[in-house]
Short mmCIF file of C-alpha atoms in Angstrom, two decimals:
data_model
loop_
_atom_site.label_atom_id
_atom_site.label_comp_id
_atom_site.label_asym_id
_atom_site.label_seq_id
_atom_site.Cartn_x
_atom_site.Cartn_y
_atom_site.Cartn_z
CA UNK A 1 87.56 110.98 69.33
CA UNK A 2 85.67 107.77 69.88
CA UNK A 3 82.36 108.02 71.66
CA UNK A 4 82.87 105.24 74.19
CA UNK A 5 83.82 106.46 77.64
CA UNK A 6 86.79 104.13 78.15
CA UNK A 7 88.92 105.02 75.14
CA UNK A 8 90.17 108.20 76.83
CA UNK A 9 92.25 106.05 79.17
CA UNK A 10 94.00 104.16 76.42
CA UNK A 11 97.80 104.13 76.56
CA UNK A 12 99.37 105.03 73.24
CA UNK A 13 103.03 104.55 72.49
CA UNK A 14 104.66 107.71 71.23
CA UNK A 15 108.32 106.65 70.96
CA UNK A 16 108.91 102.90 71.12
CA UNK A 17 111.89 102.12 73.37
CA UNK A 18 112.88 98.58 74.19
CA UNK A 19 115.69 97.65 76.58
CA UNK A 20 116.57 94.01 77.11
CA UNK A 21 113.22 92.69 75.91
CA UNK A 22 111.28 95.03 78.22
CA UNK A 23 109.00 97.74 76.97
CA UNK A 24 110.16 101.17 78.13
CA UNK A 25 108.26 103.06 75.47
CA UNK A 26 107.50 106.71 75.97
CA UNK A 27 103.70 106.77 76.04
CA UNK A 28 101.06 109.45 76.28
CA UNK A 29 100.99 108.67 80.02
CA UNK A 30 104.72 109.38 80.29
CA UNK A 31 104.27 112.55 78.29
CA UNK A 32 101.67 113.84 80.72
CA UNK A 33 103.74 112.83 83.73
CA UNK A 34 106.61 114.85 82.32
CA UNK A 35 104.22 117.69 81.58
CA UNK A 36 102.84 117.51 85.13
CA UNK A 37 106.29 117.68 86.72
CA UNK A 38 107.39 120.39 84.31
CA UNK A 39 104.29 122.50 84.89
CA UNK A 40 104.45 122.17 88.69
CA UNK A 41 108.19 122.97 88.81
CA UNK A 42 107.90 125.80 86.32
CA UNK A 43 105.05 127.34 88.27
CA UNK A 44 106.87 127.12 91.59
CA UNK A 45 110.18 128.39 90.18
CA UNK A 46 108.48 131.21 88.34
CA UNK A 47 106.30 132.25 91.23
CA UNK A 48 109.10 132.27 93.79
CA UNK A 49 111.68 133.93 91.56
CA UNK A 50 110.63 137.41 92.70
CA UNK A 51 111.22 136.63 96.39
CA UNK A 52 109.31 139.69 97.42
CA UNK A 53 108.89 140.31 101.12
CA UNK A 54 105.43 141.44 100.17
CA UNK A 55 104.41 138.58 97.88
CA UNK A 56 103.03 139.18 94.44
CA UNK A 57 99.87 137.37 93.44
CA UNK A 58 101.57 134.27 91.98
CA UNK A 59 104.03 134.16 94.85
CA UNK A 60 101.24 134.13 97.38
CA UNK A 61 99.64 131.19 95.58
CA UNK A 62 102.76 129.07 95.97
CA UNK A 63 103.19 130.32 99.53
CA UNK A 64 99.65 129.20 100.21
CA UNK A 65 100.46 125.77 98.81
CA UNK A 66 103.53 125.61 101.05
CA UNK A 67 101.64 126.73 104.14
CA UNK A 68 98.82 124.32 103.40
CA UNK A 69 101.03 121.24 103.13
CA UNK A 70 103.35 122.33 105.94
CA UNK A 71 100.41 122.91 108.27
CA UNK A 72 98.94 119.54 107.41
CA UNK A 73 102.23 117.75 108.01
CA UNK A 74 102.98 119.61 111.22
CA UNK A 75 99.57 119.00 112.73
CA UNK A 76 99.53 115.27 112.05
CA UNK A 77 103.20 114.25 112.33
CA UNK A 78 104.64 116.97 114.57
CA UNK A 79 107.66 119.14 113.89
CA UNK A 80 109.98 116.20 113.30
CA UNK A 81 107.64 115.24 110.48
CA UNK A 82 108.92 118.28 108.61
CA UNK A 83 111.95 116.29 107.44
CA UNK A 84 109.54 114.56 105.09
CA UNK A 85 108.24 117.85 103.77
CA UNK A 86 109.97 117.58 100.36
CA UNK A 87 108.41 114.17 99.78
CA UNK A 88 104.94 115.17 100.93
CA UNK A 89 104.95 118.46 99.04
CA UNK A 90 106.14 116.76 95.83
CA UNK A 91 103.42 114.14 96.16
CA UNK A 92 100.77 116.77 96.76
CA UNK A 93 101.82 118.92 93.84
CA UNK A 94 102.17 115.95 91.50
CA UNK A 95 98.76 114.50 92.32
CA UNK A 96 97.05 117.89 92.29
CA UNK A 97 98.55 119.03 89.00
CA UNK A 98 98.00 115.63 87.37
CA UNK A 99 94.35 115.67 88.47
CA UNK A 100 93.83 119.20 87.23
CA UNK A 101 95.58 118.42 83.93
CA UNK A 102 93.05 115.66 83.46
CA UNK A 103 90.30 118.27 83.44
CA UNK A 104 91.54 119.77 80.16
CA UNK A 105 89.64 118.37 77.19
CA UNK A 106 91.68 115.84 75.19
CA UNK A 107 94.26 115.58 77.96
CA UNK A 108 95.27 112.28 79.46
CA UNK A 109 94.61 111.75 83.17
CA UNK A 110 97.73 110.19 84.64
CA UNK A 111 96.09 109.41 87.99
CA UNK A 112 93.27 107.43 86.39
CA UNK A 113 95.63 104.47 86.02
CA UNK A 114 95.99 102.34 89.12
CA UNK A 115 99.61 101.49 88.41
CA UNK A 116 100.54 105.17 88.74
CA UNK A 117 98.66 105.75 91.96
CA UNK A 118 99.87 102.42 93.31
CA UNK A 119 103.47 103.41 92.63
CA UNK A 120 102.90 106.64 94.56
CA UNK A 121 101.25 104.76 97.41
CA UNK A 122 104.06 102.20 97.53
CA UNK A 123 106.57 105.04 97.73
CA UNK A 124 104.78 106.31 100.83
CA UNK A 125 104.37 102.84 102.27
CA UNK A 126 108.02 101.87 101.79
CA UNK A 127 109.18 105.19 103.19
CA UNK A 128 107.07 104.66 106.29
CA UNK A 129 108.16 101.05 106.77
CA UNK A 130 111.87 101.47 106.07
CA UNK A 131 112.21 104.69 108.03
CA UNK A 132 110.16 103.28 110.90
CA UNK A 133 112.31 100.17 111.16
CA UNK A 134 115.53 102.15 110.79
CA UNK A 135 114.57 104.62 113.47
CA UNK A 136 112.81 102.37 115.97
CA UNK A 137 114.06 98.89 115.16
CA UNK A 138 111.78 96.23 116.57
CA UNK A 139 109.81 98.85 118.50
CA UNK A 140 108.21 99.73 115.17
CA UNK A 141 106.32 96.44 115.34
CA UNK A 142 104.49 97.62 118.46
CA UNK A 143 102.24 99.21 115.89
CA UNK A 144 100.74 95.76 115.38
CA UNK A 145 100.43 94.92 119.07
CA UNK A 146 98.26 97.53 120.72
CA UNK A 147 98.90 97.94 124.42
CA UNK A 148 96.34 96.58 126.83
CA UNK A 149 95.34 93.61 124.71
CA UNK A 150 95.59 90.23 126.48
CA UNK A 151 98.31 87.94 125.03
CA UNK A 152 95.75 85.33 123.93
CA UNK A 153 93.86 87.85 121.84
CA UNK A 154 97.13 89.10 120.40
CA UNK A 155 97.24 85.95 118.27
CA UNK A 156 94.17 87.21 116.44
CA UNK A 157 94.65 90.94 116.74
CA UNK A 158 98.24 91.06 115.46
CA UNK A 159 97.54 89.40 112.07
CA UNK A 160 94.50 91.63 111.59
CA UNK A 161 96.59 94.70 112.34
CA UNK A 162 99.31 93.50 109.96
CA UNK A 163 96.83 92.96 107.14
CA UNK A 164 95.25 96.32 107.93
CA UNK A 165 98.70 97.90 107.70
CA UNK A 166 99.47 96.12 104.42
CA UNK A 167 96.16 97.22 102.95
CA UNK A 168 97.05 100.90 103.31
CA UNK A 169 98.85 101.35 99.98
CA UNK A 170 96.00 99.58 98.24
CA UNK A 171 93.26 101.69 99.74
CA UNK A 172 95.34 104.82 99.18
CA UNK A 173 95.88 104.03 95.50
CA UNK A 174 92.43 102.61 94.81
CA UNK A 175 90.74 105.68 96.25
CA UNK A 176 92.59 108.15 94.06
CA UNK A 177 92.40 106.01 90.92
CA UNK A 178 88.72 105.11 91.36
CA UNK A 179 87.70 108.71 91.93
CA UNK A 180 89.46 109.97 88.86
CA UNK A 181 88.35 107.05 86.66
CA UNK A 182 84.72 107.19 87.77
CA UNK A 183 84.57 110.96 87.44
CA UNK A 184 85.96 111.01 83.92
CA UNK A 185 83.73 108.16 82.78
CA UNK A 186 80.63 109.90 84.17
CA UNK A 187 81.61 113.12 82.49
CA UNK A 188 82.10 111.39 79.18
CA UNK A 189 78.85 109.42 79.43
CA UNK A 190 76.77 112.53 80.09
CA UNK A 191 78.54 114.46 77.36
CA UNK A 192 77.84 111.53 75.01
CA UNK A 193 74.12 111.79 75.86
CA UNK A 194 74.07 115.37 74.57
CA UNK A 195 75.43 114.30 71.20
CA UNK A 196 73.20 111.30 70.73
CA UNK A 197 70.06 113.10 71.94
CA UNK A 198 70.52 116.18 69.81
CA UNK A 199 71.19 113.93 66.82
CA UNK A 200 67.56 112.81 67.16
CA UNK A 201 66.50 116.40 66.40
CA UNK A 202 63.44 118.36 67.62
CA UNK A 203 62.53 117.11 71.07
CA UNK A 204 65.97 115.58 71.44
CA UNK A 205 67.68 118.96 71.22
CA UNK A 206 65.41 120.40 73.90
CA UNK A 207 65.90 117.30 76.03
CA UNK A 208 69.66 117.53 75.61
CA UNK A 209 69.61 120.53 77.95
CA UNK A 210 69.29 118.12 80.87
CA UNK A 211 72.53 116.19 80.28
CA UNK A 212 74.21 119.46 79.33
CA UNK A 213 73.43 121.03 82.68
CA UNK A 214 74.48 117.77 84.32
CA UNK A 215 77.80 117.87 82.48
CA UNK A 216 78.43 121.41 83.65
CA UNK A 217 77.62 120.42 87.23
CA UNK A 218 79.83 117.33 87.07
CA UNK A 219 82.70 119.35 85.65
CA UNK A 220 82.53 121.61 88.68
CA UNK A 221 82.33 118.55 90.95
CA UNK A 222 85.33 117.04 89.20
CA UNK A 223 87.44 120.11 89.91
CA UNK A 224 86.46 119.75 93.55
CA UNK A 225 87.26 116.03 93.50
CA UNK A 226 90.66 116.68 91.88
CA UNK A 227 91.62 118.93 94.73
CA UNK A 228 89.95 116.84 97.42
CA UNK A 229 91.68 113.64 96.36
CA UNK A 230 95.08 115.30 96.27
CA UNK A 231 94.32 116.59 99.76
CA UNK A 232 93.14 113.19 101.02
CA UNK A 233 96.20 111.48 99.58
CA UNK A 234 98.46 113.96 101.34
CA UNK A 235 96.62 113.83 104.66
CA UNK A 236 96.84 110.05 104.75
CA UNK A 237 100.53 110.21 103.83
CA UNK A 238 101.06 112.51 106.80
CA UNK A 239 99.16 110.17 109.11
CA UNK A 240 101.18 107.18 107.96
CA UNK A 241 104.43 109.11 108.38
CA UNK A 242 103.29 109.87 111.90
CA UNK A 243 103.16 106.11 112.53
CA UNK A 244 106.74 105.83 111.33
CA UNK A 245 107.87 108.64 113.62
CA UNK A 246 105.94 107.65 116.74
CA UNK A 247 104.88 104.01 116.42
CA UNK A 248 103.65 103.44 119.97
CA UNK A 249 102.59 106.91 121.22
CA UNK B 1 88.13 108.21 128.52
CA UNK B 2 85.67 107.75 131.33
CA UNK B 3 84.09 104.69 129.70
CA UNK B 4 87.18 102.52 129.93
CA UNK B 5 87.87 103.25 133.58
CA UNK B 6 84.32 102.32 134.52
CA UNK B 7 84.62 99.12 132.53
CA UNK B 8 87.73 98.18 134.46
CA UNK B 9 86.04 98.76 137.81
CA UNK B 10 83.00 96.66 137.01
CA UNK B 11 85.20 93.59 136.53
CA UNK B 12 86.36 93.39 140.14
CA UNK B 13 82.98 94.10 141.67
CA UNK B 14 81.99 91.63 144.35
CA UNK B 15 79.81 88.82 143.08
CA UNK B 16 77.05 89.69 145.51
CA UNK B 17 75.77 92.59 143.45
CA UNK B 18 72.27 91.87 142.24
CA UNK B 19 71.33 91.44 138.59
CA UNK B 20 69.09 94.50 138.64
CA UNK B 21 71.87 96.62 140.07
CA UNK B 22 74.30 95.48 137.39
CA UNK B 23 71.86 95.98 134.52
CA UNK B 24 71.03 99.44 135.80
CA UNK B 25 74.71 100.28 135.84
CA UNK B 26 75.06 98.97 132.32
CA UNK B 27 72.11 101.00 131.09
CA UNK B 28 73.56 104.10 132.66
CA UNK B 29 76.89 103.45 130.99
CA UNK B 30 75.22 102.79 127.65
CA UNK B 31 73.32 106.03 127.85
CA UNK B 32 76.48 107.90 128.75
CA UNK B 33 78.37 106.36 125.85
CA UNK B 34 75.48 107.09 123.52
CA UNK B 35 75.46 110.75 124.50
CA UNK B 36 79.21 110.96 124.10
CA UNK B 37 79.05 109.32 120.69
CA UNK B 38 76.30 111.70 119.57
CA UNK B 39 78.39 114.65 120.65
CA UNK B 40 81.41 113.27 118.81
CA UNK B 41 79.38 112.69 115.70
CA UNK B 42 77.85 116.14 115.76
CA UNK B 43 81.30 117.63 116.13
CA UNK B 44 82.59 115.58 113.24
CA UNK B 45 79.61 116.45 111.06
CA UNK B 46 80.14 120.13 111.72
CA UNK B 47 83.80 119.79 110.81
CA UNK B 48 83.30 117.89 107.58
CA UNK B 49 79.98 119.18 106.35
CA UNK B 50 81.52 119.88 102.94
CA UNK B 51 82.47 116.24 102.61
CA UNK B 52 79.94 114.82 100.16
CA UNK B 53 78.35 111.42 100.60
CA UNK B 54 79.98 110.30 97.39
CA UNK B 55 83.45 110.94 98.76
CA UNK B 56 82.53 109.12 101.95
CA UNK B 57 81.26 106.12 99.99
CA UNK B 58 84.46 105.99 97.93
CA UNK B 59 86.57 106.23 101.04
CA UNK B 60 84.81 103.50 103.00
CA UNK B 61 84.46 101.07 100.12
CA UNK B 62 88.11 101.37 99.13
CA UNK B 63 89.11 100.79 102.75
CA UNK B 64 87.04 97.64 102.99
CA UNK B 65 87.98 96.24 99.58
CA UNK B 66 91.68 96.77 100.18
CA UNK B 67 91.52 94.77 103.40
CA UNK B 68 89.85 91.80 101.72
CA UNK B 69 92.13 92.01 98.67
CA UNK B 70 95.29 92.03 100.77
CA UNK B 71 93.99 89.15 102.89
CA UNK B 72 93.13 87.13 99.82
CA UNK B 73 96.46 87.90 98.15
CA UNK B 74 98.42 86.92 101.25
CA UNK B 75 96.45 83.71 101.56
CA UNK B 76 97.08 82.86 97.93
CA UNK B 77 100.83 83.42 98.31
CA UNK B 78 100.94 81.36 101.49
CA UNK B 79 99.21 78.54 99.63
CA UNK B 80 101.67 78.80 96.76
CA UNK B 81 104.73 78.75 99.00
CA UNK B 82 103.77 76.17 101.58
CA UNK B 83 101.38 74.03 99.55
CA UNK B 84 98.61 74.35 102.15
CA UNK B 85 96.12 74.55 99.34
CA UNK B 86 92.76 75.72 100.67
CA UNK B 87 93.59 76.69 104.25
CA UNK B 88 95.85 79.68 103.70
CA UNK B 89 93.25 81.35 101.53
CA UNK B 90 90.44 80.57 103.97
CA UNK B 91 92.27 81.85 107.04
CA UNK B 92 93.74 84.94 105.40
CA UNK B 93 90.48 85.88 103.70
CA UNK B 94 88.82 85.85 107.11
CA UNK B 95 91.65 87.93 108.58
CA UNK B 96 91.42 90.24 105.57
CA UNK B 97 87.70 90.62 106.14
CA UNK B 98 88.32 91.56 109.76
CA UNK B 99 91.05 93.99 108.70
CA UNK B 100 88.68 95.52 106.15
CA UNK B 101 86.03 96.06 108.81
CA UNK B 102 88.68 97.52 111.11
CA UNK B 103 89.81 99.86 108.31
CA UNK B 104 86.25 100.99 107.66
CA UNK B 105 85.55 101.63 111.34
CA UNK B 106 88.78 103.58 111.67
CA UNK B 107 88.02 105.58 108.56
CA UNK B 108 84.51 106.31 109.81
CA UNK B 109 85.88 107.36 113.18
CA UNK B 110 84.03 104.67 115.14
CA UNK B 111 87.31 103.28 116.46
CA UNK B 112 90.30 105.30 117.52
CA UNK B 113 93.50 105.21 115.49
CA UNK B 114 96.20 102.73 116.66
CA UNK B 115 97.80 105.20 119.06
CA UNK B 116 94.91 106.31 121.19
CA UNK B 117 92.56 103.35 121.21
CA UNK B 118 90.54 102.27 124.17
CA UNK B 119 88.19 99.42 124.90
CA UNK B 120 84.57 100.08 124.21
CA UNK B 121 81.45 98.08 124.85
CA UNK B 122 80.15 96.67 121.59
CA UNK B 123 76.84 95.34 122.93
CA UNK B 124 74.48 97.10 120.54
CA UNK B 125 76.87 98.89 118.23
CA UNK B 126 76.03 97.01 115.06
CA UNK B 127 72.46 98.16 114.55
CA UNK B 128 72.99 101.89 114.89
CA UNK B 129 74.01 104.09 111.97
#
C-alpha cells in the first residue's frame, strides 16, 4: 500500500460497465456500499430471527438500535414523525455501518467521499421539501417567513432563510464527509510517522513510540467519531423532518 | 420569554421618561438576559460535556461554509441565467454570508430554531464568547 495518506480514498474500477456512454462501473466504493447494506441487513435479520420475548444478546443489540433511533425521531418530530422511521433507521444503519467498516485496515470508507454523503443528504432534503409541500401546500413556505417580523424586513429575512434552508444538505454532507476524511488522513499520517521514524533506527525506534501511542488514541477517537457522526446525521434528519411535519409551529 | 415582552413594553413608553431611567432599565434587562444566557449555557454544557471541541469546530465551520457556498452558487446561476454579470454574485454572496452566520448561531444555540424564535437585544452580543 502506498505511503501517502490520500491513496486510500482512490476509486478503483472492479467491473467496467458502460451504458449509453456513461460510466456505471462497479468500483471498490460500490463494493463496500453493497457490503455495508448486506452486513447491516444480515445482522438485523439474523439478530431478530429468534424473536424471543426475552431477547438474546444479539437481539437486544438490534432492539437497542431500534429504540435509539425511534426515541430520537419521536422526541424531535413527534409521533407522526414515526412514518419516516424506515427512512431514518436505514440512513442511520447505513452511515454507522459504513463508518465502522472504514475502521478495518485496508477497507474503503464509503462515507469519505462527498458525493456519497451528498446523495444521502439530498435524499433527506428532497423528502423534507416534497413531503412538506405535499402536506402543507403553500403553508410550508411559512418556514421562510418567521412570524412577528415586519414586512419591510421580510425582504431581507426571507432570502436569508431560503439560503439557510438550501445550505442544509451541504452542511449535512460536508460534516460527515469531512470528519471521515480528516480522521482517516490523520490516522494514516501518524501511522506513516512510525514507519519512517523506525526506519532511521536507534533513536528513531524509541521515538516512534510517540506516534504509535498517538495512532492508538486516534483509532479510539475515530470509533467514537464514526458513531457520533452517524448520530449527528440522524438527529439533523429528524429535525429537518420535523420542519416538514410542522412548518410553522 | 420574559425578555421579549419587556422589549415590547419599552417601545410604547411615554417620551417623558428620562435618559437615566431608560438606561437603568436597559442595564437591568441586560443583566437579566446575561444571567439567563449563563444558565442556558451551563445547562447546555452539562448536557453535552462529552462533545469534544473538535466536533464542535467541524459542526460550526461546515455550517458557515455551506451558507456561503450556497449563496455563491445561487448568485453564479442567477448571473448565468439573467446575464446580470457581477450583481447576482455580489448580492447572493452577501445573503449567503448572512445565512452562514445564521446557521452558525443556530447550531451554537445562540438563536432559537425557526419555530420558537423570539427577538433579542443584540447590543453587546458580538464581543462575548
